[in-house]
Tab-separated table of C-alpha atoms in Angstrom:
chain	number	residue	atom	x	y	z
A	1	MET	CA	-42.980	9.634	16.247
A	2	ALA	CA	-42.366	7.691	12.933
A	3	GLU	CA	-44.621	9.507	10.307
A	4	LYS	CA	-46.929	7.417	8.356
A	5	LEU	CA	-46.331	6.356	4.933
A	6	THR	CA	-48.099	8.335	2.148
A	7	ALA	CA	-49.347	6.859	-1.106
A	8	THR	CA	-46.610	9.242	-2.903
A	9	ASP	CA	-43.843	7.525	-0.768
A	10	ARG	CA	-45.122	3.885	-1.286
A	11	GLU	CA	-44.955	4.836	-5.489
A	12	ASN	CA	-41.168	6.425	-4.825
A	13	ILE	CA	-40.042	3.148	-2.787
A	14	GLN	CA	-41.886	0.894	-5.606
A	15	ALA	CA	-39.876	3.436	-8.137
A	16	TYR	CA	-36.303	3.239	-6.285
A	17	LEU	CA	-36.467	-0.430	-5.936
A	18	SER	CA	-37.117	-1.254	-9.564
A	19	ALA	CA	-34.386	1.695	-11.091
A	20	MET	CA	-31.924	-0.102	-8.589
A	21	LYS	CA	-32.765	-3.358	-9.646
A	22	ALA	CA	-32.478	-2.243	-13.365
A	23	LEU	CA	-28.863	-0.827	-12.370
A	24	GLU	CA	-27.802	-3.426	-10.331
A	25	ALA	CA	-28.383	-5.989	-13.569
A	26	LYS	CA	-26.043	-3.540	-15.541
A	27	GLU	CA	-23.483	-2.840	-13.160
A	28	PRO	CA	-20.005	-3.010	-15.275
A	29	GLU	CA	-16.668	-4.640	-14.316
A	30	TYR	CA	-14.622	-2.943	-12.219
A	31	ASN	CA	-10.626	-3.394	-12.777
A	32	PHE	CA	-8.130	-1.091	-10.946
A	33	ALA	CA	-5.722	-1.873	-14.148
A	34	ASP	CA	-7.967	-0.615	-16.588
A	35	GLU	CA	-8.585	3.468	-16.683
A	36	ALA	CA	-11.799	2.993	-19.246
A	37	SER	CA	-13.370	0.185	-16.834
A	38	ALA	CA	-12.868	2.173	-13.694
A	39	GLU	CA	-14.558	5.298	-14.829
A	40	ALA	CA	-17.477	3.333	-16.430
A	41	TRP	CA	-17.941	1.934	-12.930
A	42	GLU	CA	-17.513	5.386	-11.054
A	43	ALA	CA	-20.012	6.574	-13.513
A	44	TRP	CA	-22.746	3.631	-12.796
A	45	ASN	CA	-21.602	4.417	-9.357
A	46	ALA	CA	-22.962	7.999	-10.009
A	47	GLU	CA	-26.123	7.421	-11.517
A	48	CYS	CA	-26.770	5.171	-8.170
A	49	LEU	CA	-25.995	7.531	-6.110
A	50	ALA	CA	-28.104	10.393	-7.934
A	51	THR	CA	-31.606	7.701	-7.529
A	52	THR	CA	-30.913	7.140	-3.802
A	53	ASN	CA	-30.438	10.738	-3.608
A	54	LYS	CA	-33.623	11.404	-5.544
A	55	TYR	CA	-36.298	9.022	-3.316
A	56	GLN	CA	-33.996	9.630	0.094
A	57	ASP	CA	-37.201	11.387	1.806
A	58	SER	CA	-39.398	8.645	1.132
A	59	ILE	CA	-36.568	6.208	1.767
A	60	LYS	CA	-35.961	7.870	5.176
A	61	ARG	CA	-39.401	7.811	5.672
A	62	ALA	CA	-39.819	3.980	4.978
A	63	LEU	CA	-37.064	3.251	6.904
A	64	LEU	CA	-38.320	4.540	10.355
A	65	PHE	CA	-41.940	3.594	9.682
A	66	SER	CA	-40.421	0.084	9.225
A	67	LEU	CA	-38.901	0.174	12.542
A	68	GLY	CA	-41.900	1.555	14.074
A	69	ASP	CA	-42.636	4.077	17.363
A	70	MET	CA	-39.359	4.160	19.877
A	71	THR	CA	-40.554	7.298	21.287
A	72	GLY	CA	-40.377	6.079	25.244
A	73	ALA	CA	-38.792	2.829	23.999
A	74	ALA	CA	-36.375	1.669	26.703
A	75	PRO	CA	-32.852	2.618	25.221
A	76	GLN	CA	-31.461	-1.187	25.702
A	77	SER	CA	-34.273	-2.088	23.412
A	78	VAL	CA	-32.868	0.377	20.465
A	79	ALA	CA	-29.642	-0.849	21.102
A	80	ALA	CA	-30.907	-4.908	20.791
A	81	ILE	CA	-32.450	-3.880	17.775
A	82	LEU	CA	-29.226	-2.267	16.157
A	83	SER	CA	-27.152	-4.989	17.819
A	84	ALA	CA	-29.066	-7.487	16.077
A	85	PHE	CA	-28.487	-5.942	13.204
A	86	VAL	CA	-24.875	-6.024	13.250
A	87	ASP	CA	-24.607	-9.447	13.990
A	88	SER	CA	-27.274	-10.266	11.537
A	89	GLY	CA	-24.412	-9.521	8.617
A	90	GLN	CA	-27.284	-6.175	7.369
A	91	ILE	CA	-25.057	-3.172	8.388
A	92	THR	CA	-21.401	-3.377	7.270
A	93	THR	CA	-18.760	-0.757	6.266
A	94	SER	CA	-19.202	0.455	2.477
A	95	THR	CA	-17.092	2.577	1.061
A	96	THR	CA	-15.697	3.285	-2.681
A	97	ALA	CA	-12.138	2.299	-3.183
A	98	ARG	CA	-10.044	5.557	-4.828
A	99	ARG	CA	-6.618	4.026	-7.286
A	100	ALA	CA	-3.482	5.225	-5.591
A	101	GLU	CA	-1.855	7.227	-8.995
A	102	ILE	CA	1.128	8.328	-7.446
A	103	ILE	CA	3.376	5.701	-5.186
A	104	GLU	CA	5.814	7.604	-2.303
A	105	TYR	CA	8.644	5.508	-2.136
A	106	PRO	CA	11.577	5.764	1.009
A	107	LEU	CA	14.647	6.681	0.490
A	108	ASP	CA	15.735	6.755	4.123
A	109	LYS	CA	18.427	4.475	5.619
A	110	ILE	CA	15.891	2.599	7.710
A	111	ASN	CA	13.769	1.433	4.587
A	112	CYS	CA	17.342	0.568	2.744
A	113	VAL	CA	18.262	-1.784	5.755
A	114	ILE	CA	15.063	-3.087	7.342
A	115	TRP	CA	13.867	-4.963	4.394
A	116	GLY	CA	17.115	-6.566	3.618
A	117	LEU	CA	17.720	-8.668	6.687
A	118	LEU	CA	17.417	-11.821	5.161
A	119	GLU	CA	20.640	-13.345	6.847
A	120	ARG	CA	20.693	-12.685	10.009
A	121	ASP	CA	17.502	-12.717	13.431
A	122	THR	CA	16.143	-9.282	13.484
A	123	ALA	CA	14.494	-9.815	17.500
A	124	GLY	CA	16.352	-7.326	19.590
A	125	GLN	CA	17.673	-4.009	18.999
A	126	ILE	CA	19.775	-2.675	15.628
A	127	ALA	CA	21.905	0.279	15.538
A	128	ILE	CA	21.564	2.239	12.016
A	129	ALA	CA	24.424	4.271	10.898
A	130	ALA	CA	23.720	7.824	10.746
A	131	GLU	CA	26.714	9.374	11.011
A	132	LYS	CA	27.349	12.253	8.315
A	133	ARG	CA	30.567	12.066	6.464
A	134	GLY	CA	33.327	12.442	7.731
A	135	SER	CA	32.273	13.094	11.497
A	136	LYS	CA	34.218	11.438	14.390
A	137	LYS	CA	31.612	10.202	16.407
A	138	GLU	CA	29.154	7.533	15.974
A	139	ILE	CA	25.088	7.969	15.394
A	140	SER	CA	22.829	5.880	15.048
A	141	ILE	CA	19.026	6.184	14.655
A	142	LEU	CA	17.989	2.631	16.672
A	143	TYR	CA	15.859	0.289	15.614
A	144	SER	CA	14.237	-3.367	16.787
A	145	ILE	CA	11.702	-5.853	15.407
A	146	ASN	CA	9.594	-9.269	17.174
A	147	PHE	CA	7.043	-11.131	16.098
A	148	ASP	CA	6.134	-12.257	19.436
A	149	ASN	CA	3.058	-11.587	18.938
A	150	LEU	CA	2.801	-14.168	15.791
A	151	GLY	CA	3.134	-16.610	18.130
A	152	ASP	CA	4.723	-20.003	17.450
A	153	GLU	CA	1.992	-21.256	15.314
A	154	VAL	CA	2.052	-18.961	12.530
A	155	THR	CA	4.163	-21.022	9.439
A	156	ILE	CA	4.619	-17.898	7.296
A	157	SER	CA	8.577	-16.457	7.567
A	158	LYS	CA	9.523	-14.146	10.724
A	159	ARG	CA	11.211	-11.787	8.247
A	160	LEU	CA	10.323	-8.622	6.016
A	161	LEU	CA	10.890	-10.058	2.927
A	162	PRO	CA	10.752	-7.858	-0.732
A	163	PHE	CA	7.530	-9.263	-1.345
A	164	ASP	CA	6.139	-7.580	2.418
A	165	LYS	CA	8.078	-3.720	1.485
A	166	ARG	CA	6.458	-3.405	-1.624
A	167	VAL	CA	2.909	-4.736	-0.184
A	168	TYR	CA	3.593	-1.993	2.525
A	169	ILE	CA	4.739	1.188	0.038
A	170	ALA	CA	1.037	-0.141	-1.654
A	171	VAL	CA	-0.959	0.386	1.564
A	172	SER	CA	0.736	3.389	2.096
A	173	ALA	CA	-0.043	4.620	-1.410
A	174	LEU	CA	-3.610	3.817	-1.312
A	175	PHE	CA	-3.929	5.128	2.265
A	176	ASN	CA	-2.814	8.648	1.402
A	177	ALA	CA	-5.158	8.390	-1.652
A	178	GLY	CA	-8.165	8.631	0.845
A	179	ASN	CA	-8.709	4.710	1.572
A	180	ASN	CA	-8.837	4.257	5.042
A	181	VAL	CA	-10.528	1.030	4.338
A	182	ILE	CA	-8.549	-1.508	2.015
A	183	SER	CA	-8.906	-4.685	-0.003
A	184	LEU	CA	-6.801	-6.885	-1.146
A	185	THR	CA	-7.766	-6.572	-4.878
A	186	GLN	CA	-6.269	-2.993	-4.124
A	187	ILE	CA	-3.373	-3.638	-2.838
A	188	HIS	CA	-2.371	-6.218	-5.573
A	189	TYR	CA	-2.657	-3.416	-8.519
A	190	ALA	CA	-1.493	-0.728	-6.102
A	191	MET	CA	1.719	-2.776	-5.939
A	192	GLY	CA	2.481	-3.063	-9.712
A	193	ASN	CA	0.328	-5.349	-10.841
A	194	THR	CA	-1.890	-5.506	-13.762
A	195	SER	CA	-3.723	-7.955	-14.524
A	196	ARG	CA	-6.574	-10.261	-12.306
A	197	PRO	CA	-5.586	-11.523	-9.026
A	198	LYS	CA	-4.961	-14.934	-8.473
A	199	ALA	CA	-6.088	-16.880	-5.058
A	200	GLY	CA	-2.674	-17.322	-4.524
A	201	GLN	CA	-1.414	-13.871	-5.025
A	202	LEU	CA	-4.260	-12.732	-2.659
A	203	GLN	CA	-2.980	-15.373	0.298
A	204	ARG	CA	0.718	-13.770	0.014
A	205	ILE	CA	-0.778	-10.571	0.334
A	206	ASN	CA	-3.161	-11.374	2.748
A	207	GLU	CA	0.156	-13.257	4.864
A	208	ALA	CA	2.200	-10.433	4.476
A	209	ILE	CA	-0.491	-8.459	5.889
A	210	LYS	CA	-0.835	-10.729	8.980
A	211	LYS	CA	3.073	-10.759	9.657
A	212	MET	CA	3.194	-6.879	9.370
A	213	ASN	CA	0.164	-6.416	11.459
A	214	GLY	CA	1.597	-8.718	14.279
A	215	ALA	CA	5.628	-7.261	14.076
A	216	ALA	CA	6.228	-4.413	16.733
A	217	ILE	CA	8.825	-2.235	16.383
A	218	THR	CA	10.972	0.990	18.047
A	219	VAL	CA	11.745	3.587	15.862
A	220	ASP	CA	14.300	6.208	17.517
A	221	ASN	CA	16.314	8.833	16.368
A	222	SER	CA	17.081	10.499	19.584
A	223	GLN	CA	21.324	10.550	18.893
A	224	GLU	CA	20.513	12.702	15.830
A	225	ILE	CA	18.603	15.192	18.010
A	226	ALA	CA	21.178	15.673	20.602
A	227	ALA	CA	23.926	15.611	17.556
A	228	ASN	CA	22.063	18.557	16.504
A	229	TYR	CA	21.200	17.391	12.718
A	230	LYS	CA	18.063	19.037	11.586
A	231	TYR	CA	15.665	16.321	11.565
A	232	MET	CA	12.546	15.752	13.133
A	233	GLN	CA	12.553	13.872	16.224
A	234	PHE	CA	10.843	10.809	15.618
A	235	LYS	CA	10.571	7.909	18.162
A	236	TYR	CA	7.406	4.850	17.394
A	237	GLU	CA	6.634	1.994	19.339
A	238	GLY	CA	3.756	-0.207	17.748
A	239	SER	CA	2.881	-2.057	14.484
A	240	LEU	CA	4.572	-1.706	12.061
A	241	LEU	CA	1.453	-1.842	10.002
A	242	PRO	CA	-1.794	-0.848	12.501
A	243	LEU	CA	-4.655	-2.225	11.193
A	244	GLU	CA	-7.927	-3.712	11.825
A	245	ARG	CA	-9.361	-6.735	9.904
A	246	ILE	CA	-12.865	-6.114	8.889
A	247	GLU	CA	-15.924	-7.157	6.656
A	248	ALA	CA	-16.574	-4.430	4.038
A	249	SER	CA	-17.933	-3.701	0.794
A	250	VAL	CA	-15.819	-2.101	-1.642
A	251	ASN	CA	-17.226	-0.984	-4.510
A	252	GLY	CA	-20.250	-2.997	-3.853
A	253	GLN	CA	-18.100	-6.450	-3.465
A	254	LEU	CA	-18.267	-8.040	-0.321
A	255	THR	CA	-14.866	-9.077	1.495
A	256	ASP	CA	-14.417	-10.359	4.669
A	257	ALA	CA	-10.595	-9.620	3.972
A	258	ALA	CA	-10.149	-6.005	4.220
A	259	ILE	CA	-8.180	-3.652	5.969
A	260	HIS	CA	-9.492	-0.753	7.830
A	261	ILE	CA	-5.999	0.805	8.406
A	262	PHE	CA	-5.639	3.581	11.562
A	263	ARG	CA	-2.589	5.698	10.214
A	264	GLU	CA	-0.242	6.284	7.181
A	265	PRO	CA	2.393	3.428	7.753
A	266	PRO	CA	5.021	4.438	10.478
A	267	VAL	CA	8.608	3.464	8.292
A	268	ILE	CA	7.030	6.307	5.634
A	269	THR	CA	6.242	8.521	7.627
A	270	PHE	CA	9.611	8.538	9.109
A	271	ALA	CA	10.799	9.178	5.869
A	272	LYS	CA	8.753	11.639	4.753
A	273	LYS	CA	9.372	14.090	7.720
A	274	ARG	CA	12.868	13.519	6.592
A	275	ASN	CA	12.291	14.222	3.249
A	276	GLN	CA	14.024	11.061	2.302
A	277	ILE	CA	11.344	9.931	0.259
A	278	THR	CA	10.607	10.308	-3.568
A	279	THR	CA	7.032	10.381	-5.612
A	280	ILE	CA	6.815	7.486	-8.823
A	281	PRO	CA	3.807	7.188	-10.815
A	282	VAL	CA	1.958	3.811	-9.967
A	283	LYS	CA	2.824	2.779	-13.643
A	284	LEU	CA	6.640	2.235	-12.954
A	285	LEU	CA	6.160	-0.436	-11.054
A	286	GLN	CA	4.034	-2.173	-13.974
A	287	SER	CA	7.023	-3.262	-15.442
A	288	PRO	CA	6.849	-7.166	-17.108
A	289	MET	CA	9.439	-8.471	-14.804
A	290	ASN	CA	7.703	-11.220	-12.314
A	291	LYS	CA	6.985	-10.028	-8.356
A	292	THR	CA	9.126	-12.776	-7.568
A	293	ASP	CA	11.376	-11.578	-4.081
A	294	ALA	CA	14.550	-11.621	-5.845
A	295	ASN	CA	13.390	-9.471	-8.788
A	296	LEU	CA	11.572	-7.297	-6.053
A	297	GLN	CA	15.229	-7.034	-4.214
A	298	LEU	CA	16.897	-5.705	-7.275
A	299	GLU	CA	14.139	-3.823	-8.575
A	300	ASP	CA	13.694	-1.875	-5.088
A	301	TYR	CA	17.230	-1.292	-5.571
A	302	LEU	CA	17.586	0.450	-9.052
A	303	LEU	CA	14.059	2.403	-8.508
A	304	GLU	CA	15.861	3.548	-5.093
A	305	ARG	CA	19.784	4.467	-6.736
A	306	ILE	CA	18.287	5.911	-9.589
A	307	SER	CA	16.048	8.042	-7.501
A	308	ARG	CA	18.654	9.365	-5.431
A	309	GLU	CA	20.852	9.846	-8.563
A	310	ALA	CA	18.189	11.662	-10.326
A	311	ARG	CA	18.306	14.204	-6.783
A	312	GLY	CA	21.560	15.483	-7.596
A	313	LYS	CA	23.391	17.902	-10.488
A	314	GLY	CA	24.378	15.175	-12.903
A	315	LYS	CA	23.385	14.451	-16.607
A	316	THR	CA	24.792	10.585	-15.930
A	317	ALA	CA	25.060	8.117	-13.075
A	318	ARG	CA	27.344	5.046	-13.072
A	319	LEU	CA	25.697	1.746	-11.237
A	320	LEU	CA	28.304	-0.696	-10.845
A	321	TYR	CA	27.758	-4.596	-11.178
A	322	LYS	CA	29.343	-5.244	-8.179
A	323	THR	CA	27.537	-2.599	-5.858
A	324	ILE	CA	24.030	-3.622	-7.175
A	325	PHE	CA	24.834	-7.267	-6.963
A	326	ASP	CA	25.853	-6.810	-2.921
A	327	HIS	CA	22.405	-4.576	-2.601
A	328	ALA	CA	20.109	-6.641	-4.318
A	329	GLY	CA	21.462	-9.712	-2.751
A	330	ILE	CA	22.751	-11.463	-5.802
A	331	SER	CA	25.623	-13.836	-4.763
A	332	THR	CA	25.795	-17.055	-7.064
A	333	ALA	CA	27.892	-17.308	-10.250
A	334	LYS	CA	24.476	-18.358	-12.106
A	335	GLN	CA	22.552	-15.141	-10.389
A	336	LYS	CA	25.500	-13.182	-11.070
A	337	GLN	CA	25.100	-13.957	-15.223
A	338	ARG	CA	21.495	-13.164	-15.419
A	339	ALA	CA	21.351	-10.051	-13.565
A	340	PRO	CA	22.381	-8.068	-16.334
A	341	GLU	CA	20.128	-9.058	-18.821
A	342	LYS	CA	17.486	-8.292	-15.857
A	343	ILE	CA	19.102	-5.138	-15.147
A	344	GLU	CA	18.615	-4.213	-18.880
A	345	LYS	CA	14.914	-5.188	-18.813
A	346	TYR	CA	14.037	-2.851	-16.051
A	347	LEU	CA	16.403	-0.114	-17.587
A	348	GLN	CA	14.055	-0.284	-20.826
A	349	TYR	CA	11.110	0.033	-19.316
A	350	TYR	CA	11.735	2.968	-17.094
A	351	THR	CA	13.201	4.111	-20.284
A	352	GLU	CA	9.755	4.190	-21.359
A	353	THR	CA	8.157	5.298	-18.818
A	354	ASN	CA	10.162	8.346	-19.025
A	355	PHE	CA	11.824	7.411	-15.721
A	356	ILE	CA	15.260	8.253	-17.102
A	357	LYS	CA	16.436	9.234	-20.530
A	358	GLY	CA	18.620	6.718	-21.583
A	359	TYR	CA	21.373	3.813	-20.028
A	360	ALA	CA	24.187	2.268	-21.562
A	361	MET	CA	24.721	-1.531	-20.619
A	362	GLU	CA	29.342	-1.570	-20.065
A	363	ALA	CA	31.290	-4.339	-18.901
A	364	ASP	CA	31.389	-3.303	-15.168
A	365	GLY	CA	28.190	-2.214	-15.111
A	366	VAL	CA	25.588	0.636	-15.960
A	367	THR	CA	25.484	4.723	-16.764
A	368	ILE	CA	22.076	5.658	-16.313
A	369	ILE	CA	21.135	8.860	-18.677
A	370	PHE	CA	19.472	11.610	-17.471
A	371	ALA	CA	19.387	14.735	-19.484
């Protein structure tokens, strides 16, 4: 039976409501890219939680009292009350966002190939060469993708683009930072953006998520296992990005475009199980270059190649322009003419953020200096 409210309870409820109203009036602005504003908001949120905890006993009694006596009530009646709360939007998923300070960047062959299939249809099974150097037998990782679930009426590109990969990596980083409910704004900042998101940017992130959620993939490395390669077996069939859309309150801001992600994105899991992944600070993605598909494809190759070279014992590494152009989709004379300037801007930023010690621009390529 619901307890009657005492005079003290009523005083506590009034004090709580007054305190929360005052706190709401001084809520600080939250900016994921600004550590000071993020810390200020977290301190404010902690004060809100402390205030609620202070009066929690009276709050619980008041809530039970407002529902009335449920003793002996038909279960259907109780369910109807709860259903009414849900339908009216009074019950909404609420979460406090955690920033992704560390980005896990994949270095495996699957991730090196699937996001760059821009010139041919990706429907059907693809055999990705995985045999070791010098092997006389072909060993493949089998991969397939189709976008049938999106339907013909969807106008977004049914190909995986460099922008999609950056969104995918950002979602994975946020999930591994402890978020299973994620807003588009969080993804925007985890991609390396530092300014407030514009409507068009959020729309593009939203379309990338829709595309990847609707994309059905298969990955199977059984041939590696049969060849006694020392990798864990990996078989996956399902969505490229398994999630559901929900309405949620993230850091006190209501959004109807949040995602509830069910598991770590599968092709990131594939890379981690092979130990073919590197970790970088999110700051490394905050270069001053615009995040166009062309720039992201170039940046992706530089990050992947430099990370691979850094794992070796060499103090320097040579990257030929021809190799960079081939992997970054740089094909026209104009693109090749402008590419060295772009490459230098990235390398200058990587030096400033201590990703590399230095670099040297040369006629046919660049030398990366690690020590």
